[in-house]
Coordinates of C-alpha atoms in Angstrom, one line a residue:
Chain U
D227 CA 70.7 105.6 100.2
A228 CA 71.8 105.7 96.5
G229 CA 75.5 105.5 97.1
V230 CA 78.2 108.0 95.3
I231 CA 77.2 108.8 92.2
Q232 CA 79.5 109.0 89.2
S233 CA 78.6 110.9 85.6
P234 CA 79.3 109.6 83.3
R235 CA 80.2 105.8 83.0
H236 CA 81.8 106.2 80.0
E237 CA 83.3 109.0 78.6
V238 CA 85.7 108.8 74.9
T239 CA 87.2 112.1 73.4
E240 CA 89.5 113.6 70.8
M241 CA 92.7 114.6 72.2
G242 CA 92.4 118.0 73.1
Q243 CA 89.0 118.3 74.1
E244 CA 87.8 119.4 77.6
V245 CA 86.4 116.6 79.8
T246 CA 84.0 116.7 82.7
L247 CA 83.7 114.4 85.1
R248 CA 80.9 114.5 87.9
C249 CA 80.4 112.9 91.5
K250 CA 77.8 113.3 93.9
P251 CA 79.1 111.8 97.2
I252 CA 76.3 110.2 100.0
S253 CA 74.7 113.4 102.2
G254 CA 75.8 113.7 105.0
H255 CA 79.3 112.7 104.5
D256 CA 81.9 115.1 104.6
Y257 CA 85.2 114.3 103.0
L258 CA 85.3 113.7 99.3
F259 CA 88.3 112.0 97.2
W260 CA 88.9 111.1 93.3
Y261 CA 91.4 108.9 92.4
R262 CA 92.6 107.5 88.9
Q263 CA 93.3 103.4 88.1
T264 CA 95.5 102.9 85.6
M265 CA 97.3 99.5 84.8
M266 CA 100.6 100.7 85.4
R267 CA 99.9 102.8 88.0
G268 CA 96.9 101.0 90.2
L269 CA 95.4 103.5 92.1
E270 CA 96.1 107.1 93.0
L271 CA 94.5 109.9 95.1
L272 CA 94.5 112.9 93.5
I273 CA 92.8 115.0 95.3
Y274 CA 90.0 115.2 98.3
F275 CA 88.1 117.7 100.4
N276 CA 87.2 118.3 103.7
N277 CA 83.5 120.0 103.9
N278 CA 83.7 121.6 100.2
V279 CA 87.5 122.6 101.0
P280 CA 90.3 121.5 98.9
I281 CA 93.0 119.6 101.4
D282 CA 95.5 118.1 99.4
D283 CA 96.0 118.1 95.9
S284 CA 99.6 117.2 95.8
G285 CA 98.3 114.1 93.9
M286 CA 97.0 116.3 90.6
P287 CA 99.0 115.1 88.0
E288 CA 99.7 118.3 86.4
D289 CA 97.9 122.2 85.7
R290 CA 95.7 120.1 82.9
F291 CA 93.2 118.8 85.8
S292 CA 91.6 120.7 87.7
A293 CA 88.5 120.0 90.9
K294 CA 85.9 121.5 92.3
M295 CA 83.2 121.2 94.9
P296 CA 81.1 124.1 95.2
N297 CA 78.5 122.5 97.6
A298 CA 78.3 119.3 99.9
S299 CA 76.5 117.6 97.6
F300 CA 78.5 117.7 94.2
S301 CA 82.1 118.2 92.5
T302 CA 83.8 118.0 89.5
L303 CA 86.9 117.0 87.6
K304 CA 88.1 119.1 84.6
I305 CA 90.9 117.6 82.4
Q306 CA 91.5 120.6 79.8
P307 CA 93.1 119.7 77.6
S308 CA 93.1 116.2 77.8
E309 CA 96.0 113.4 76.3
P310 CA 95.6 109.9 75.6
R311 CA 97.8 109.1 78.8
D312 CA 94.5 110.6 80.4
S313 CA 93.0 107.7 80.1
A314 CA 91.7 105.8 82.8
V315 CA 89.3 104.7 85.3
Y316 CA 88.3 107.6 87.5
F317 CA 86.4 106.9 90.7
C318 CA 85.0 109.2 92.9
A319 CA 85.1 108.4 97.0
S320 CA 83.2 109.4 100.4
R321 CA 83.4 109.1 103.8
K322 CA 82.1 111.2 107.1
K323 CA 84.9 111.8 109.9
A324 CA 86.2 108.5 110.9
G325 CA 83.7 106.7 108.6
G326 CA 84.1 104.4 106.2
Y327 CA 85.0 105.2 102.9
T328 CA 81.7 104.3 99.6
F329 CA 83.3 104.5 96.6
G330 CA 80.9 105.5 93.0
S331 CA 81.0 103.2 89.9
G332 CA 83.6 105.2 88.2
T333 CA 83.7 106.9 85.1
R334 CA 86.1 105.5 82.5
L335 CA 87.8 108.0 80.2
T336 CA 89.0 106.8 76.9
V337 CA 91.2 109.9 75.2
V338 CA 91.9 109.0 71.6
Chain T
G221 CA 106.1 108.3 103.1
N222 CA 103.6 105.8 103.8
S223 CA 103.3 102.5 101.4
V224 CA 101.4 99.5 100.7
T225 CA 103.4 96.4 98.4
Q226 CA 101.1 93.6 97.7
M227 CA 101.8 90.3 96.4
E228 CA 101.7 90.3 92.5
G229 CA 99.2 88.3 90.4
P230 CA 97.3 86.7 89.0
V231 CA 96.1 84.4 91.7
T232 CA 94.8 81.5 89.6
L233 CA 92.9 78.7 92.3
S234 CA 90.4 75.7 92.1
E235 CA 87.5 76.1 94.0
E236 CA 87.5 75.4 97.3
A237 CA 91.7 75.9 97.3
F238 CA 93.1 78.0 100.7
L239 CA 93.8 81.2 99.6
T240 CA 96.7 84.3 101.1
I241 CA 97.4 87.2 99.5
N242 CA 100.2 88.9 101.2
C243 CA 100.6 92.7 102.3
T244 CA 103.0 94.5 103.7
Y245 CA 103.0 98.3 104.7
T246 CA 105.5 101.5 105.7
A247 CA 104.0 103.8 107.8
T248 CA 104.4 105.3 110.4
G249 CA 102.8 105.4 113.5
Y250 CA 99.3 103.2 113.8
P251 CA 97.8 103.8 110.4
S252 CA 94.4 101.6 110.0
L253 CA 94.1 98.9 107.5
F254 CA 92.0 97.6 104.8
W255 CA 90.6 95.4 102.4
Y256 CA 88.7 96.4 99.3
V257 CA 87.7 94.3 96.7
Q258 CA 86.9 94.9 93.0
Y259 CA 84.6 93.0 90.6
P260 CA 84.6 93.4 87.0
G261 CA 83.2 96.6 86.5
E262 CA 82.4 97.9 89.8
G263 CA 83.5 100.3 92.7
L264 CA 86.2 99.3 95.5
Q265 CA 84.1 97.7 98.4
L266 CA 85.1 97.2 101.6
L267 CA 86.1 94.0 102.6
L268 CA 87.6 94.1 106.3
K269 CA 89.6 96.3 108.4
A270 CA 91.8 96.4 111.6
T271 CA 92.6 99.6 113.3
K272 CA 95.2 98.3 115.6
A273 CA 97.4 95.4 116.4
D274 CA 96.6 92.2 116.8
D275 CA 93.0 93.1 115.7
K276 CA 91.3 90.3 113.4
G277 CA 89.0 91.8 110.5
S278 CA 86.9 89.7 108.4
N279 CA 83.8 89.0 106.7
K280 CA 82.7 86.7 104.0
G281 CA 84.9 84.3 105.2
F282 CA 87.6 86.6 105.2
E283 CA 90.7 87.0 107.4
A284 CA 93.4 89.5 107.7
T285 CA 95.3 90.0 111.3
Y286 CA 97.4 93.1 111.7
R287 CA 100.5 92.2 112.9
K288 CA 102.7 95.2 114.0
E289 CA 105.7 93.5 114.5
T290 CA 106.0 92.1 110.6
T291 CA 104.4 95.3 109.5
S292 CA 101.6 92.5 107.9
F293 CA 97.8 92.4 107.3
H294 CA 97.8 89.5 104.9
L295 CA 94.2 88.3 103.0
E296 CA 93.2 84.8 104.4
K297 CA 90.2 82.4 103.2
G298 CA 90.1 79.1 103.6
S299 CA 87.7 77.6 100.5
V300 CA 87.4 80.4 97.8
Q301 CA 84.2 79.7 95.6
V302 CA 84.5 81.0 91.5
S303 CA 81.8 83.9 93.3
D304 CA 85.7 85.3 94.7
S305 CA 87.3 86.0 91.6
A306 CA 87.7 89.7 91.9
V307 CA 91.0 92.5 92.1
Y308 CA 92.1 93.1 96.2
F309 CA 93.5 95.7 97.1
C310 CA 95.4 96.1 100.4
A311 CA 95.2 100.0 102.2
L312 CA 96.2 101.6 104.6
S313 CA 94.9 105.4 105.9
R314 CA 96.3 107.5 109.1
D315 CA 93.3 109.9 110.5
N316 CA 95.8 112.5 110.7
Q317 CA 96.2 112.9 107.0
G318 CA 92.2 113.3 106.5
G319 CA 91.6 109.8 106.1
K320 CA 93.3 109.2 102.2
L321 CA 93.5 105.6 101.7
I322 CA 96.8 104.9 100.4
F323 CA 96.5 101.2 97.9
G324 CA 98.9 98.4 96.7
Q325 CA 98.3 97.5 93.4
G326 CA 96.2 95.1 93.5
T327 CA 96.1 91.3 93.1
E328 CA 93.7 90.1 90.4
L329 CA 92.0 86.1 91.9
S330 CA 90.9 84.1 89.3
V331 CA 89.2 81.1 90.7
K332 CA 87.9 78.2 88.2
P333 CA 85.3 75.4 89.0

């Protein structure tokens, strides 16, 4: 079991550029979550999917953020255009129904 | 709404000292409660959990008891080690909300030899 795999581990981009973060959940997990971690706001839930369907996106900060899950083994979180205040660590996590969470190692995004 | 409040850090202790990190929650109904640990540069790992009142979760010498009367889930360890240095997060989830985790702000623990 390779766990939840996120890529890239680190991303540095210029303000205004598009950024795409990727996540491969654990096979057989029904739920996928995207979290953002910053010093100021701690860990915030951005969006979660159940069986590839977005269920709650109320945490997505604004229209510049979008997330997709085209199949059970892949999800993306896209920021377009990126801004310096988007700098954070973005975590993906997956779980089975009534099961425990497994978190990925995160993507550290820096927007300059 | 549902929320979690943790004691502020950082907490600095000497090796073999007793650890308590306070956590209280606000939630309707009966949430499940968790402690997660985050080591530098890594993702979060489940440390322990409790799913109903008076349950005690335990792992690696850490313990926490689900206290509904005080809406608390304080983390304790009798003798900390340098390797316990990390950030600790208290969290709750409600199954009727997709099991999404709501985290406290985290408490950084530093253990000195």
